[in-house]
Amino acid sequence: METAERLIRSTQELLWERGYVGTSPKAIQRAADAGQGSMYHHFSGKAELAKAAIERSADELRTAAEEQFAGPGPATDRIAAYLRRDRDALKGCRMGRLTADPDVMADPVLRAPVAETFGWLRGRLAEIIAEGKESGEYPDSLDPERTAATIAAVLQGGYVLARADGSTEPFDLAITGLVDLLENVTTDLPLEGVAK
């Protein structure tokens, strides 16, 4: 793996574990097995490297989510597959954790990819819910944007509850409850030809 790639990967992990302030250039260099000269050859400094790492995490989140979103089946199945995919609930969401970092939120350049990622997620969920309405899976009264925001909020809140409890149980309960709600909205309709 090239030095620039190692630096980005190491910064991704350190930001996730320690936050921006806790991610020192020396810690990045140590984790990436790279010298100071190598780091500053590829990046002007910690801020530019952090931006590259946050953008990489954002791209990876979108790619992973799209695997479930673009899959076959009704809207509820695709959303449930996304919610139930393998996650380290106790570590939290790479992007969600950054919202609690005051240094990232205070810097418009670092905050932008975080905000864009959550905007993309809500938008993509809203598209899938709208598809479910068009197919007759969901009732006309279900608002795609509000429902998408609720799904994103429950997912992020599940991470917070799990971390506070030191157990994945609150996360699992939140996700199961959310899927139950989506399935109940679906089952209340007289569906013809829509697989459950």
Tab-separated table of C-alpha atoms in Angstrom:
chain	number	residue	atom	x	y	z
A	1	MET	CA	0.000	0.000	0.000
A	2	GLU	CA	1.371	3.413	-0.943
A	3	THR	CA	2.251	5.922	1.772
A	4	ALA	CA	-0.602	8.338	0.961
A	5	GLU	CA	-3.106	5.483	1.202
A	6	ARG	CA	-1.657	4.324	4.534
A	7	LEU	CA	-1.879	7.871	5.870
A	8	ILE	CA	-5.528	8.205	4.853
A	9	ARG	CA	-6.480	4.791	6.284
A	10	SER	CA	-4.658	5.499	9.548
A	11	THR	CA	-6.333	8.900	9.867
A	12	GLN	CA	-9.756	7.337	9.254
A	13	GLU	CA	-9.223	4.929	12.135
A	14	LEU	CA	-7.756	7.514	14.480
A	15	LEU	CA	-10.551	10.023	13.837
A	16	TRP	CA	-13.075	7.272	14.575
A	17	GLU	CA	-11.339	6.272	17.817
A	18	ARG	CA	-9.925	9.565	19.133
A	19	GLY	CA	-11.550	12.474	17.314
A	20	TYR	CA	-9.747	15.335	15.595
A	21	VAL	CA	-7.854	16.760	18.572
A	22	GLY	CA	-6.735	13.294	19.692
A	23	THR	CA	-5.416	12.526	16.219
A	24	SER	CA	-1.969	14.083	16.252
A	25	PRO	CA	0.346	14.106	13.219
A	26	LYS	CA	2.771	11.906	15.174
A	27	ALA	CA	0.019	9.362	15.919
A	28	ILE	CA	-0.936	9.316	12.227
A	29	GLN	CA	2.680	8.834	11.170
A	30	ARG	CA	3.152	6.039	13.699
A	31	ALA	CA	-0.029	4.226	12.639
A	32	ALA	CA	0.813	4.623	8.941
A	33	ASP	CA	4.479	3.700	9.399
A	34	ALA	CA	5.374	6.925	7.617
A	35	GLY	CA	7.836	9.679	8.418
A	36	GLN	CA	7.060	13.352	8.860
A	37	GLY	CA	8.587	14.147	5.472
A	38	SER	CA	6.368	11.572	3.755
A	39	MET	CA	3.236	12.945	5.394
A	40	TYR	CA	3.982	16.540	4.397
A	41	HIS	CA	5.011	15.440	0.911
A	42	HIS	CA	1.485	14.106	0.298
A	43	PHE	CA	-0.582	16.483	2.464
A	44	SER	CA	-0.095	20.109	3.505
A	45	GLY	CA	-0.964	19.232	7.084
A	46	LYS	CA	-3.329	17.486	9.460
A	47	ALA	CA	-6.417	19.396	8.258
A	48	GLU	CA	-5.947	18.371	4.613
A	49	LEU	CA	-5.293	14.770	5.629
A	50	ALA	CA	-8.362	14.753	7.906
A	51	LYS	CA	-10.485	16.083	5.034
A	52	ALA	CA	-9.231	13.292	2.759
A	53	ALA	CA	-9.932	10.705	5.478
A	54	ILE	CA	-13.453	12.017	6.174
A	55	GLU	CA	-14.246	12.069	2.451
A	56	ARG	CA	-12.984	8.486	2.164
A	57	SER	CA	-15.181	7.395	5.091
A	58	ALA	CA	-18.133	9.145	3.440
A	59	ASP	CA	-17.527	7.345	0.129
A	60	GLU	CA	-17.232	3.997	1.891
A	61	LEU	CA	-20.454	4.582	3.838
A	62	ARG	CA	-22.339	5.411	0.647
A	63	THR	CA	-20.941	2.417	-1.224
A	64	ALA	CA	-21.815	0.034	1.606
A	65	ALA	CA	-25.323	1.458	1.980
A	66	GLU	CA	-25.995	1.313	-1.743
A	67	GLU	CA	-25.326	-2.436	-1.735
A	68	GLN	CA	-28.530	-2.899	0.240
A	69	PHE	CA	-30.487	0.022	-1.223
A	70	ALA	CA	-29.981	-1.101	-4.822
A	71	GLY	CA	-30.804	-4.731	-4.074
A	72	PRO	CA	-33.923	-6.554	-5.200
A	73	GLY	CA	-37.204	-6.682	-3.347
A	74	PRO	CA	-39.697	-4.327	-1.748
A	75	ALA	CA	-38.664	-1.108	-0.027
A	76	THR	CA	-39.009	-2.491	3.500
A	77	ASP	CA	-36.715	-5.412	2.718
A	78	ARG	CA	-34.024	-3.130	1.283
A	79	ILE	CA	-34.209	-0.690	4.184
A	80	ALA	CA	-34.202	-3.574	6.701
A	81	ALA	CA	-31.146	-5.092	4.989
A	82	TYR	CA	-29.355	-1.758	5.371
A	83	LEU	CA	-30.348	-1.405	9.026
A	84	ARG	CA	-29.440	-4.996	9.894
A	85	ARG	CA	-26.122	-5.174	8.083
A	86	ASP	CA	-23.091	-6.091	10.157
A	87	ARG	CA	-21.966	-3.097	12.261
A	88	ASP	CA	-19.806	-2.475	15.308
A	89	ALA	CA	-22.483	-0.684	17.329
A	90	LEU	CA	-20.156	-0.033	20.254
A	91	LYS	CA	-17.659	1.768	18.030
A	92	GLY	CA	-20.396	3.901	16.542
A	93	CYS	CA	-20.791	5.324	13.068
A	94	ARG	CA	-17.633	6.805	11.530
A	95	MET	CA	-19.583	9.819	10.305
A	96	GLY	CA	-21.947	10.084	13.261
A	97	ARG	CA	-19.087	10.213	15.746
A	98	LEU	CA	-17.657	13.220	13.922
A	99	THR	CA	-20.800	15.250	14.687
A	100	ALA	CA	-19.830	15.136	18.373
A	101	ASP	CA	-16.360	16.490	17.592
A	102	PRO	CA	-16.423	20.280	18.135
A	103	ASP	CA	-13.290	20.831	16.028
A	104	VAL	CA	-14.784	19.037	13.023
A	105	MET	CA	-18.135	20.810	13.372
A	106	ALA	CA	-16.447	24.216	13.731
A	107	ASP	CA	-14.507	23.777	10.485
A	108	PRO	CA	-16.761	24.194	7.411
A	109	VAL	CA	-14.328	22.215	5.237
A	110	LEU	CA	-14.316	19.206	7.596
A	111	ARG	CA	-18.028	19.461	8.408
A	112	ALA	CA	-19.129	19.574	4.750
A	113	PRO	CA	-18.565	15.881	3.870
A	114	VAL	CA	-20.304	14.844	7.099
A	115	ALA	CA	-23.378	16.964	6.334
A	116	GLU	CA	-23.385	15.863	2.681
A	117	THR	CA	-23.254	12.200	3.669
A	118	PHE	CA	-26.208	12.440	6.022
A	119	GLY	CA	-28.084	14.485	3.418
A	120	TRP	CA	-27.384	11.763	0.852
A	121	LEU	CA	-28.554	9.059	3.263
A	122	ARG	CA	-31.834	10.812	4.039
A	123	GLY	CA	-32.377	11.501	0.343
A	124	ARG	CA	-31.697	7.917	-0.682
A	125	LEU	CA	-33.997	6.546	2.018
A	126	ALA	CA	-36.711	8.992	0.909
A	127	GLU	CA	-36.363	7.736	-2.691
A	128	ILE	CA	-36.823	4.132	-1.576
A	129	ILE	CA	-39.849	5.026	0.547
A	130	ALA	CA	-41.336	6.925	-2.410
A	131	GLU	CA	-40.797	3.818	-4.558
A	132	GLY	CA	-42.648	1.825	-1.894
A	133	LYS	CA	-45.553	4.275	-2.063
A	134	GLU	CA	-45.663	4.043	-5.859
A	135	SER	CA	-45.749	0.245	-5.747
A	136	GLY	CA	-48.540	0.234	-3.156
A	137	GLU	CA	-46.296	-1.130	-0.411
A	138	TYR	CA	-46.771	1.993	1.732
A	139	PRO	CA	-49.853	4.172	2.178
A	140	ASP	CA	-50.121	7.542	0.431
A	141	SER	CA	-50.104	9.221	3.843
A	142	LEU	CA	-46.502	8.146	4.581
A	143	ASP	CA	-44.177	11.117	4.050
A	144	PRO	CA	-40.869	9.959	2.507
A	145	GLU	CA	-38.695	12.820	3.828
A	146	ARG	CA	-39.995	12.654	7.409
A	147	THR	CA	-39.773	8.854	7.459
A	148	ALA	CA	-36.233	8.935	6.040
A	149	ALA	CA	-35.158	11.437	8.714
A	150	THR	CA	-36.692	9.196	11.378
A	151	ILE	CA	-34.831	6.133	10.098
A	152	ALA	CA	-31.499	8.007	10.086
A	153	ALA	CA	-32.169	9.400	13.574
A	154	VAL	CA	-33.071	6.001	15.052
A	155	LEU	CA	-29.941	4.437	13.554
A	156	GLN	CA	-27.646	7.161	14.921
A	157	GLY	CA	-29.488	7.173	18.249
A	158	GLY	CA	-29.069	3.415	18.460
A	159	TYR	CA	-25.300	3.866	18.314
A	160	VAL	CA	-25.442	6.438	21.115
A	161	LEU	CA	-27.585	4.179	23.324
A	162	ALA	CA	-25.292	1.199	22.719
A	163	ARG	CA	-22.177	3.175	23.587
A	164	ALA	CA	-23.792	4.628	26.720
A	165	ASP	CA	-24.895	1.158	27.848
A	166	GLY	CA	-21.659	-0.596	26.875
A	167	SER	CA	-23.826	-3.188	25.139
A	168	THR	CA	-25.211	-3.725	21.645
A	169	GLU	CA	-28.639	-4.579	23.068
A	170	PRO	CA	-30.094	-1.025	22.871
A	171	PHE	CA	-28.906	-0.728	19.265
A	172	ASP	CA	-30.423	-4.093	18.339
A	173	LEU	CA	-33.714	-3.181	20.036
A	174	ALA	CA	-33.895	0.170	18.231
A	175	ILE	CA	-33.248	-1.416	14.823
A	176	THR	CA	-35.700	-4.264	15.428
A	177	GLY	CA	-38.359	-1.796	16.603
A	178	LEU	CA	-37.851	0.382	13.548
A	179	VAL	CA	-38.121	-2.565	11.164
A	180	ASP	CA	-41.265	-3.684	13.040
A	181	LEU	CA	-42.790	-0.238	12.467
A	182	LEU	CA	-41.989	-0.318	8.753
A	183	GLU	CA	-43.403	-3.825	8.422
A	184	ASN	CA	-46.579	-2.797	10.273
A	185	VAL	CA	-47.085	0.140	7.923
A	186	THR	CA	-46.721	-2.356	5.079
A	187	THR	CA	-48.975	-5.037	6.518
A	188	ASP	CA	-51.813	-2.588	7.132
A	189	LEU	CA	-52.279	-2.304	3.369
A	190	PRO	CA	-54.126	-4.735	1.137
A	191	LEU	CA	-51.070	-5.662	-0.890
A	192	GLU	CA	-51.328	-7.451	-4.181
A	193	GLY	CA	-48.164	-8.859	-5.614
A	194	VAL	CA	-45.856	-7.184	-3.105
A	195	ALA	CA	-43.565	-9.724	-1.455
A	196	LYS	CA	-43.094	-9.387	2.282
